[in-house]
PDB file of C-alpha atoms in Angstrom:
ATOM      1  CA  UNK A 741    -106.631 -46.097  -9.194  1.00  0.00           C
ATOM      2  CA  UNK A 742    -104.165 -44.991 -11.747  1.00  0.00           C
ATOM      3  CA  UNK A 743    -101.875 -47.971 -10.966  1.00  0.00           C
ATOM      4  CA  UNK A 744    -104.740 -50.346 -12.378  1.00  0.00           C
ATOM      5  CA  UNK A 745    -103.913 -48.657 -16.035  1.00  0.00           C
ATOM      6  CA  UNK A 746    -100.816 -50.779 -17.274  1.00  0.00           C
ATOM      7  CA  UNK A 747     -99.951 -50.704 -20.912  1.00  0.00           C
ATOM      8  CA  UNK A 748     -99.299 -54.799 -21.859  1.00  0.00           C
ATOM      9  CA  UNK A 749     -95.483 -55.414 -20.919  1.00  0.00           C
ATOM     10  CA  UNK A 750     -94.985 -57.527 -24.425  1.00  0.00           C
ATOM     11  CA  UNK A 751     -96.054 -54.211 -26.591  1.00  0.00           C
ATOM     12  CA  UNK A 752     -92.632 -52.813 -27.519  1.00  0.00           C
ATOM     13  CA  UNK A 753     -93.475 -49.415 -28.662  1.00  0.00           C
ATOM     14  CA  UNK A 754     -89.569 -49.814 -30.071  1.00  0.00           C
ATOM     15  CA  UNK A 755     -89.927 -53.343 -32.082  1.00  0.00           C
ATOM     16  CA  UNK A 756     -93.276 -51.467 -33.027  1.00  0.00           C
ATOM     17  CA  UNK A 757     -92.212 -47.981 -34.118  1.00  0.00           C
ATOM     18  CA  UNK A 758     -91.148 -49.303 -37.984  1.00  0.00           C
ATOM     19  CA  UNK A 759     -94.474 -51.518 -38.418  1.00  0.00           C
ATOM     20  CA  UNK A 760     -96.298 -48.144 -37.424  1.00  0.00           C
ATOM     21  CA  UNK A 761     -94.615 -45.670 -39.887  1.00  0.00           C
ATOM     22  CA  UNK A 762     -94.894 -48.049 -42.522  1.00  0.00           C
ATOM     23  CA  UNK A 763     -98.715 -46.998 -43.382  1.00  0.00           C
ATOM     24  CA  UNK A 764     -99.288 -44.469 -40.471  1.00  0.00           C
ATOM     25  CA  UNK A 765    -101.692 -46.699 -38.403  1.00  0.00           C
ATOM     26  CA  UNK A 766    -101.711 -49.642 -36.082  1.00  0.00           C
ATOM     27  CA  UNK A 767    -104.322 -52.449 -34.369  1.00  0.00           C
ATOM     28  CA  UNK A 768    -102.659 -53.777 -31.297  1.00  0.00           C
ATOM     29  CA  UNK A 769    -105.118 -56.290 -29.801  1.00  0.00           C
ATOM     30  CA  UNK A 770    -104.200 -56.568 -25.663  1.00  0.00           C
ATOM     31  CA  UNK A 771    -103.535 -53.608 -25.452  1.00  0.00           C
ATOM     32  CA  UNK A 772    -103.907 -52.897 -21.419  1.00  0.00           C
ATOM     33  CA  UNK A 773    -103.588 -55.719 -18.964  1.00  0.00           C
ATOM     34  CA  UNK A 774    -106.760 -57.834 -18.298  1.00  0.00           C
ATOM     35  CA  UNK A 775    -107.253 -56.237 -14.668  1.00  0.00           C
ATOM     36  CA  UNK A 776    -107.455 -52.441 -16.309  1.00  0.00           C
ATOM     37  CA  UNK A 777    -109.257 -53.354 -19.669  1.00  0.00           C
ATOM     38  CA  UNK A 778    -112.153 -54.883 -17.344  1.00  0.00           C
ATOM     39  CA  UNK A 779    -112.551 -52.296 -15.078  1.00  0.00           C
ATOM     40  CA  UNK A 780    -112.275 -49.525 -17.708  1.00  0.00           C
ATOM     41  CA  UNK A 781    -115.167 -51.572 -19.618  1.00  0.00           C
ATOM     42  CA  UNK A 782    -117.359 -52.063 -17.026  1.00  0.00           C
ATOM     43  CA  UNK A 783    -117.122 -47.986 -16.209  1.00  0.00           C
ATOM     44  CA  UNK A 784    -117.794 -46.832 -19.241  1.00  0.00           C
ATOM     45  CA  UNK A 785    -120.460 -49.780 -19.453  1.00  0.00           C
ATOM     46  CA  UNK A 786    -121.883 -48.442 -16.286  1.00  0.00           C
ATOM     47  CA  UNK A 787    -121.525 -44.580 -17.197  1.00  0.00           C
ATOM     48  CA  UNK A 788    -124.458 -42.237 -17.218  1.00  0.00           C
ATOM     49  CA  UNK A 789    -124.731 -38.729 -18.634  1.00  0.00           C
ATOM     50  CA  UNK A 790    -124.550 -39.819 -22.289  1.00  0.00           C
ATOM     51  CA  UNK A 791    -125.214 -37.934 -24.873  1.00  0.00           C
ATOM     52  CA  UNK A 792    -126.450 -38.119 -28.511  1.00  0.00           C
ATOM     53  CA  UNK A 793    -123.811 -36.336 -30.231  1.00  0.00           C
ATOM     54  CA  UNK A 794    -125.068 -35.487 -34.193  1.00  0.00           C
ATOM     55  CA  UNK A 795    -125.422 -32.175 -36.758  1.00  0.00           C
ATOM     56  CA  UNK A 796    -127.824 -30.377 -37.880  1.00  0.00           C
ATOM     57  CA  UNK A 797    -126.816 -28.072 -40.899  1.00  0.00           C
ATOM     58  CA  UNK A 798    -123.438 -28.288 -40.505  1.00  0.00           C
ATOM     59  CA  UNK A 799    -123.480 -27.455 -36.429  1.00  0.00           C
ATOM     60  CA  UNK A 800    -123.001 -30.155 -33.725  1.00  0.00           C
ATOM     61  CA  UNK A 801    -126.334 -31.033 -31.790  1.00  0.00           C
ATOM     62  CA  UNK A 802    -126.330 -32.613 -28.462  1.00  0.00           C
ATOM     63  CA  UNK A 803    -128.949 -34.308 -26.536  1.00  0.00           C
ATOM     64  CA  UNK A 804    -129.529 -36.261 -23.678  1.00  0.00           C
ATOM     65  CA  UNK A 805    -129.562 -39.872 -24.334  1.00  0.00           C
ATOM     66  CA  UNK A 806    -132.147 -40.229 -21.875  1.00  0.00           C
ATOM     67  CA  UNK A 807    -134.392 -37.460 -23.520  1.00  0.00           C
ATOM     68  CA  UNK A 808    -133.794 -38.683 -26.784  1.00  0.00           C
ATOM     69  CA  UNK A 809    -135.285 -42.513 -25.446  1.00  0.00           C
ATOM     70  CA  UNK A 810    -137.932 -41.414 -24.087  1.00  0.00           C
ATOM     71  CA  UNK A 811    -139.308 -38.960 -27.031  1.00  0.00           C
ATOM     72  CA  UNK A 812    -141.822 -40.231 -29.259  1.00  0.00           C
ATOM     73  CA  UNK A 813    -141.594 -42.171 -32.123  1.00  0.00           C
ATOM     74  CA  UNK A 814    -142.070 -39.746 -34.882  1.00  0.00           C
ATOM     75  CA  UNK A 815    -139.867 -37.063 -32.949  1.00  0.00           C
ATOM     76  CA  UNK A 816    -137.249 -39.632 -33.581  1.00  0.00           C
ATOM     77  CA  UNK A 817    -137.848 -40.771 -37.027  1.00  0.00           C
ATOM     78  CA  UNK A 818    -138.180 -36.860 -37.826  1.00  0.00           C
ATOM     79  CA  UNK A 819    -134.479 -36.574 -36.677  1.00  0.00           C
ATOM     80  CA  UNK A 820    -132.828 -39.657 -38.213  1.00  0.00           C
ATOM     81  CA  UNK A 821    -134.487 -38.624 -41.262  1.00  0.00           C
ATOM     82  CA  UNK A 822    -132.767 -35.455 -41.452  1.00  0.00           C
ATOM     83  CA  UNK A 823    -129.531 -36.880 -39.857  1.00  0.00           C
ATOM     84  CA  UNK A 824    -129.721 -39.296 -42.694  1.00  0.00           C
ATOM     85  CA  UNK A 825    -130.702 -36.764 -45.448  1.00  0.00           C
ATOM     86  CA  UNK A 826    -127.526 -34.853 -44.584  1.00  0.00           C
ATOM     87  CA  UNK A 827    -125.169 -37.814 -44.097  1.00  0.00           C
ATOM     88  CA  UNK A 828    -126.277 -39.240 -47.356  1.00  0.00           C
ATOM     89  CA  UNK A 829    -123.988 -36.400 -49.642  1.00  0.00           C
ATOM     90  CA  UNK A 830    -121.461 -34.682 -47.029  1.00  0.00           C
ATOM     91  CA  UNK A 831    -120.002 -35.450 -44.149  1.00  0.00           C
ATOM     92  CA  UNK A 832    -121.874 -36.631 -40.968  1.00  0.00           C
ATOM     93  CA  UNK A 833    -122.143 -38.644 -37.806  1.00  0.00           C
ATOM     94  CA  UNK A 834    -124.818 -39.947 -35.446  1.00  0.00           C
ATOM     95  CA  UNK A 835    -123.787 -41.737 -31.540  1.00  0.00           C
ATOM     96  CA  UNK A 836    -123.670 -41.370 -28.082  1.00  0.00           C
ATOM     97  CA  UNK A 837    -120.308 -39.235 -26.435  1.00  0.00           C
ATOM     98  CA  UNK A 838    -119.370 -39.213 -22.944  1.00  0.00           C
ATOM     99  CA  UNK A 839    -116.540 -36.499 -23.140  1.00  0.00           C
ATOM    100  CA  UNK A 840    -114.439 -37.341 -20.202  1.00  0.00           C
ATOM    101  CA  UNK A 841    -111.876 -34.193 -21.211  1.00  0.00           C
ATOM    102  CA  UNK A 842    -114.622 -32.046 -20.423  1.00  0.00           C
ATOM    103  CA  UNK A 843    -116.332 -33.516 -17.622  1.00  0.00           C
ATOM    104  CA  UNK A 844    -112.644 -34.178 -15.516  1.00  0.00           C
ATOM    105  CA  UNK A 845    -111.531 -30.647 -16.648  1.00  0.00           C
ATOM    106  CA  UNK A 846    -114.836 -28.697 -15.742  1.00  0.00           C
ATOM    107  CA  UNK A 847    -114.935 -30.543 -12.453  1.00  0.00           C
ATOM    108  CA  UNK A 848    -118.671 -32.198 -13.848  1.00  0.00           C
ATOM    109  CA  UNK A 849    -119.474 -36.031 -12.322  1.00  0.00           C
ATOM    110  CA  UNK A 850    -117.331 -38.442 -13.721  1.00  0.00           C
ATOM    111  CA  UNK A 851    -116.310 -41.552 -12.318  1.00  0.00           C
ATOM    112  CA  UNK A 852    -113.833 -42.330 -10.492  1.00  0.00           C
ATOM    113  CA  UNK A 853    -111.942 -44.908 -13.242  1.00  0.00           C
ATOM    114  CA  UNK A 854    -112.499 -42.583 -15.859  1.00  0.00           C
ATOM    115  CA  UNK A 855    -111.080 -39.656 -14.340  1.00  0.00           C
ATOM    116  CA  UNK A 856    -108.124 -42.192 -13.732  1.00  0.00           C
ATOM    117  CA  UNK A 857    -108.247 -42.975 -17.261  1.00  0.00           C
ATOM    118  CA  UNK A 858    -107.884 -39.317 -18.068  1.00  0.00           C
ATOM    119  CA  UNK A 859    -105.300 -39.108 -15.600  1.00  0.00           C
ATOM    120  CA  UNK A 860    -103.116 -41.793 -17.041  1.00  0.00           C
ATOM    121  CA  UNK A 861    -103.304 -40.879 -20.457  1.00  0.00           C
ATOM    122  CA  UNK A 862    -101.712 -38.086 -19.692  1.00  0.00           C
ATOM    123  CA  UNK A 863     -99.210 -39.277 -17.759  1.00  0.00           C
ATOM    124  CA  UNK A 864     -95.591 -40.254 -18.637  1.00  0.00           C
ATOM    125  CA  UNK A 865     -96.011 -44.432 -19.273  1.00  0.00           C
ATOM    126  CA  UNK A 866     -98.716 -43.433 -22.100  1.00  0.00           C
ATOM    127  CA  UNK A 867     -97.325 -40.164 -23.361  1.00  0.00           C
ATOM    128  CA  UNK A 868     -93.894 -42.316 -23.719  1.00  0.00           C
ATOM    129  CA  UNK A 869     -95.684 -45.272 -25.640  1.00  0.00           C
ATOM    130  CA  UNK A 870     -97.080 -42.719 -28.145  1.00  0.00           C
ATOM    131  CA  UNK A 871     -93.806 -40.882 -28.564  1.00  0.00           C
ATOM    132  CA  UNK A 872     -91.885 -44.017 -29.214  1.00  0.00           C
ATOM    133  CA  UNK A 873     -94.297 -45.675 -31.208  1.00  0.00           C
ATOM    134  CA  UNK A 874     -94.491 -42.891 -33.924  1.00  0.00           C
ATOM    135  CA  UNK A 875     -91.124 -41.255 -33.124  1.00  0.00           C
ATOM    136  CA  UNK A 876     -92.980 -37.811 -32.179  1.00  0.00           C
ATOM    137  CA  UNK A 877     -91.341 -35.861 -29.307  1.00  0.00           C
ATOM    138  CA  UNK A 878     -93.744 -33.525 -29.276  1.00  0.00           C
ATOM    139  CA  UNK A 879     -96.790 -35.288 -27.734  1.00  0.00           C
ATOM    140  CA  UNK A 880     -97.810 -33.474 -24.674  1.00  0.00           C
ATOM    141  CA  UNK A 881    -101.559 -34.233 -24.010  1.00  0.00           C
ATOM    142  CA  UNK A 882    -104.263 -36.712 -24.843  1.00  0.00           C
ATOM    143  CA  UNK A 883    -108.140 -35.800 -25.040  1.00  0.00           C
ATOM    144  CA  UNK A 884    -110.600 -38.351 -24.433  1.00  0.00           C
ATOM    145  CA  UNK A 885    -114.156 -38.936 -25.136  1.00  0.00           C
ATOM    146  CA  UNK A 886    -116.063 -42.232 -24.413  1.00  0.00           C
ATOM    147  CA  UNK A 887    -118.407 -43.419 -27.180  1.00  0.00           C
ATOM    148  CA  UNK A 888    -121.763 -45.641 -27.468  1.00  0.00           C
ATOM    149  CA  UNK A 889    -122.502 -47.059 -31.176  1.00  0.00           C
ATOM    150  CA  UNK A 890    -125.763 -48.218 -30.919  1.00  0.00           C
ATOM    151  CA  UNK A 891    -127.992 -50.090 -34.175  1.00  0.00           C
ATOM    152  CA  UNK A 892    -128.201 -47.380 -36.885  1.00  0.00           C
ATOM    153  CA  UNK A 893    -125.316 -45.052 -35.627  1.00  0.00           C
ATOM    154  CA  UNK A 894    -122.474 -44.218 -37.685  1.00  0.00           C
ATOM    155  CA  UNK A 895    -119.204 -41.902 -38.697  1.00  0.00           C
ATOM    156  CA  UNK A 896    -118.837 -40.756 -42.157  1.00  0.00           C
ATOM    157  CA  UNK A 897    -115.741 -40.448 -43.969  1.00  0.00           C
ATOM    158  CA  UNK A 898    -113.419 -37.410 -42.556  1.00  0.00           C
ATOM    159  CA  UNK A 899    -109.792 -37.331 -41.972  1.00  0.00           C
ATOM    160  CA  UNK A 900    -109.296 -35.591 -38.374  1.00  0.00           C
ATOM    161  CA  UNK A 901    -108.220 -32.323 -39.779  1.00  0.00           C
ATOM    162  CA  UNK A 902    -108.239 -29.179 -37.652  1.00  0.00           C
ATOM    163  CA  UNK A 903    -105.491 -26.547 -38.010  1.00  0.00           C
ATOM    164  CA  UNK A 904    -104.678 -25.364 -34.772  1.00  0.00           C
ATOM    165  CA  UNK A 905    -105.594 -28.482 -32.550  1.00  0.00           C
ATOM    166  CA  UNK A 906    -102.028 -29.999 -32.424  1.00  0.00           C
ATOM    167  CA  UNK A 907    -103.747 -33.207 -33.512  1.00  0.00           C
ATOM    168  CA  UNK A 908    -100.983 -35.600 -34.065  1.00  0.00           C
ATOM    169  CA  UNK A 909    -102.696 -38.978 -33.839  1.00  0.00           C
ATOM    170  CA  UNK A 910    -105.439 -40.679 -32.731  1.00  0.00           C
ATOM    171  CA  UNK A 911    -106.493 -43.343 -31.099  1.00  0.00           C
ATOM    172  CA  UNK A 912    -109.644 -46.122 -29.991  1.00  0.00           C
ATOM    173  CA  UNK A 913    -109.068 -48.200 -27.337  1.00  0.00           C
ATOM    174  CA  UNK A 914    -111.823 -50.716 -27.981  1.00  0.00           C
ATOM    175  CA  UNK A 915    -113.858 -51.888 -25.214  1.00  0.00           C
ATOM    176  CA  UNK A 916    -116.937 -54.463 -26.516  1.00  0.00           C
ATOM    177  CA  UNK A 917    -116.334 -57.657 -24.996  1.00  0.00           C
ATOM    178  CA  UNK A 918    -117.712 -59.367 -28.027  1.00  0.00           C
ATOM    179  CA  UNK A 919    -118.052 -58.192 -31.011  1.00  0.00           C
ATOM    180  CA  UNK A 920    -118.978 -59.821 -35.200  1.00  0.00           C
ATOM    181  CA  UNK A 921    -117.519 -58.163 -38.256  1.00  0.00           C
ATOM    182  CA  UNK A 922    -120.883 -58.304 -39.249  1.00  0.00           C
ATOM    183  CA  UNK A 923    -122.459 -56.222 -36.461  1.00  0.00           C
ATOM    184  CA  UNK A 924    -120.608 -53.429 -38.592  1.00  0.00           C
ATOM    185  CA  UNK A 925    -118.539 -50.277 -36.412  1.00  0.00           C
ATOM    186  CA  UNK A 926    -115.705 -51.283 -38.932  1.00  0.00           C
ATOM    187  CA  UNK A 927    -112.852 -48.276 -38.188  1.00  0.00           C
ATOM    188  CA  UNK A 928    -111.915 -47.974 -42.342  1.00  0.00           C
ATOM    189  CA  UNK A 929    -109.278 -46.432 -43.689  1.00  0.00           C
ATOM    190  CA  UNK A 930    -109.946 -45.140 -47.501  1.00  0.00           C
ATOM    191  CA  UNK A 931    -107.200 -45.174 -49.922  1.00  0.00           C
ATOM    192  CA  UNK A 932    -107.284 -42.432 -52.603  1.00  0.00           C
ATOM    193  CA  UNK A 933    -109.325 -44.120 -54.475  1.00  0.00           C
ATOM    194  CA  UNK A 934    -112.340 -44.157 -52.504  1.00  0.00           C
ATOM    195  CA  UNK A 935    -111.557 -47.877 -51.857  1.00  0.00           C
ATOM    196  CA  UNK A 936    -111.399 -49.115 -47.969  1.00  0.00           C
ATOM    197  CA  UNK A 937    -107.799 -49.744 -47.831  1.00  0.00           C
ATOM    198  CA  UNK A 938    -108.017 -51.748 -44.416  1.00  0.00           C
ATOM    199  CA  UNK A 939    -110.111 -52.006 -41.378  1.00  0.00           C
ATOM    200  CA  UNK A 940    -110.325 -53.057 -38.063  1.00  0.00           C
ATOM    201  CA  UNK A 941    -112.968 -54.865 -36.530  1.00  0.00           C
ATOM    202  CA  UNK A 942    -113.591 -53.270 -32.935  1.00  0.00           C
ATOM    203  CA  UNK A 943    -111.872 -56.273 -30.557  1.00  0.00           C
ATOM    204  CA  UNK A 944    -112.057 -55.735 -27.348  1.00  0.00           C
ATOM    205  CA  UNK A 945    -108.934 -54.185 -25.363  1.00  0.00           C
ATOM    206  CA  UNK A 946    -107.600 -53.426 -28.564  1.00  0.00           C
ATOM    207  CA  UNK A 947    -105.773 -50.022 -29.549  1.00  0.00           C
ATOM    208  CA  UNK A 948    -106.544 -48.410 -33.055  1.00  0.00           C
ATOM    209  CA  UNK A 949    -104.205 -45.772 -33.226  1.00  0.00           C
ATOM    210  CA  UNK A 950    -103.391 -43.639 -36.465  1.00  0.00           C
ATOM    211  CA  UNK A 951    -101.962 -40.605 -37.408  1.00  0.00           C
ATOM    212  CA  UNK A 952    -103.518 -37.716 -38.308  1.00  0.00           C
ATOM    213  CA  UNK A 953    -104.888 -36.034 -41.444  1.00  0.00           C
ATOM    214  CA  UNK A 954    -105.842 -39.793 -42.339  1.00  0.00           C
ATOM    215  CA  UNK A 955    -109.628 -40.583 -44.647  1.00  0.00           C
ATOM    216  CA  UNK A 956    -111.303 -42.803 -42.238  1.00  0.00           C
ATOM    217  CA  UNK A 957    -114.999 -43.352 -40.619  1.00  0.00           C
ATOM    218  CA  UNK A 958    -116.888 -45.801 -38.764  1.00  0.00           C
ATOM    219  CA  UNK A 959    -119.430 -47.867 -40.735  1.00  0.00           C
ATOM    220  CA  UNK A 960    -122.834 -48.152 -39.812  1.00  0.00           C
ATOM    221  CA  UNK A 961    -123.447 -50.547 -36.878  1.00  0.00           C
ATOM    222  CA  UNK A 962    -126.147 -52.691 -38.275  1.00  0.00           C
ATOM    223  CA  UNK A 963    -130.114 -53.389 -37.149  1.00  0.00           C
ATOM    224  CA  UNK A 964    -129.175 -56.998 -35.864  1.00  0.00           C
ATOM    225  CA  UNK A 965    -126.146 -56.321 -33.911  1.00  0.00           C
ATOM    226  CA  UNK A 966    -126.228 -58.072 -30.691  1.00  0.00           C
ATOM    227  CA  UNK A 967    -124.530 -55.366 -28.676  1.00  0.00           C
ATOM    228  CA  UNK A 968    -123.443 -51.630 -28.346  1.00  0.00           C
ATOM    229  CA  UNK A 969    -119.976 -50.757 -29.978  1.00  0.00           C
ATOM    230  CA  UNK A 970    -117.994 -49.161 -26.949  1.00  0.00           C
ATOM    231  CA  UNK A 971    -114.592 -47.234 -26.968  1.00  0.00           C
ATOM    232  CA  UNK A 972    -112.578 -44.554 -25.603  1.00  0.00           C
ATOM    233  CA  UNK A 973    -111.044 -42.455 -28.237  1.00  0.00           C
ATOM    234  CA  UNK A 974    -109.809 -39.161 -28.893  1.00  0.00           C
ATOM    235  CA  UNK A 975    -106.444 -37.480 -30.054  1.00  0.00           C
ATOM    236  CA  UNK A 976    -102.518 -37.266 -28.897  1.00  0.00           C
ATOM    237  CA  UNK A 977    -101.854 -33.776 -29.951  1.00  0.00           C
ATOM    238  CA  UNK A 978     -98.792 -31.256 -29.601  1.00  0.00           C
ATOM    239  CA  UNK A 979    -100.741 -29.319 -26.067  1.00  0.00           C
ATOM    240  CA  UNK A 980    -103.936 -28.627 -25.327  1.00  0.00           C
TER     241      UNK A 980
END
């Protein structure tokens, strides 16, 4: 299963290394080869034990994406209200997490591509690409959550920060088959201005990776987008 993970052979994480470093960050569109970036999609497409992942007063809520559907409708509007109240002056988020770290590491269900997935981004061939792309030695392991953007759900501006983590860079393998610039999930970078510097509309099989402290979020994925925003992200860090 792990053989069906093959980074693209005309990425050069060399050739690339300088175009990196340049402004810390990087969109490389075909990223894996066709056969991998399909079956990865259609797991995580397929996945079930989603959750909604959001705060509440500063604390991380979880709840089950199924429980969360099938409440009723002022239960919901009740909690985007207050998700909204908060996100409006600090920071805040609101969309649905699959953390495949936890799940492979805790022995939970998982499939069996994404426990591959977890596998291989661990492994030497991806460890290696990151290394020589930024020209850090010190990568050692790779986290990994899987992510569901649905209309209304967002990622307010943070930079990644977490003393401690070994949080070198990270990264979103994008994994929509279609996608408008439009439908919104922008990943934008913001300058120190509060101006969006640059960002990247989420093409499929296509590898956002940055480092790490960097101002960035997610921008709201709009009422009229014709699909769910889909990804695998996390962070290469220093151990785990």
């Amino acid at each position: 299963m792990i053989r069906e993970f093959v980074i693209h052979p005309l990425l050069d994480a060399r050739r690339l290394e300088p175009v990196f470093n340049r402004s810390g960050r990087l969109h490389l569109p075909g990223f894996l080869t066709s056969a991998g970036a399909e079956t990865l999609a259609a797991a995580v497409a397929g996945a079930e034990g989603w959750t909604v992942s959001t705060m509440g007063g500063g604390s991380t809520i979880d709840l089950s994406a199924e429980a969360f559907a099938s409440a009723d409708a002022a239960t919901k509007a009740a909690l985007i209200a207050s998700a909204h109240g908060e996100a409006r002056t600090g920071f805040h988020y609101m969309f649905e997490s699959l953390r495949i770290s936890d799940h492979a590491e805790a022995g939970l269900p998982l499939s069996p591509t994404l426990k591959a997935l977890y596998a291989w981004l661990n492994s030497e061939p991806f460890l290696s690409f990151a290394r020589e792309i930024s020209g850090d030695a010190e990568l050692a392991y790779v986290d990994a959550q899987a992510t569901r953007y649905r209309p209304g759900h967002y990622l307010n501006e943070h930079d990644d920060d977490k003393p401690g983590a070994g949080r070198r860079l990270a990264y979103v393998l994008n994994l929509t088959p279609v996608w408008r610039p439009s439908w919104g999930g922008l990943l934008a970078f913001i300058d120190p201005d509060g101006h969006v510097a640059e960002a990247y509309t989420p093409a499929f099989n296509a590898l956002n990776l940055f480092r790490t402290p960097q101002p960035h979020m997610v921008s709201q994925v709009t009422a009229f987008a014709g699909a769910s925003r889909l990804s695998v992200t996390g962070w290469i860090r220093t151990g785990r």
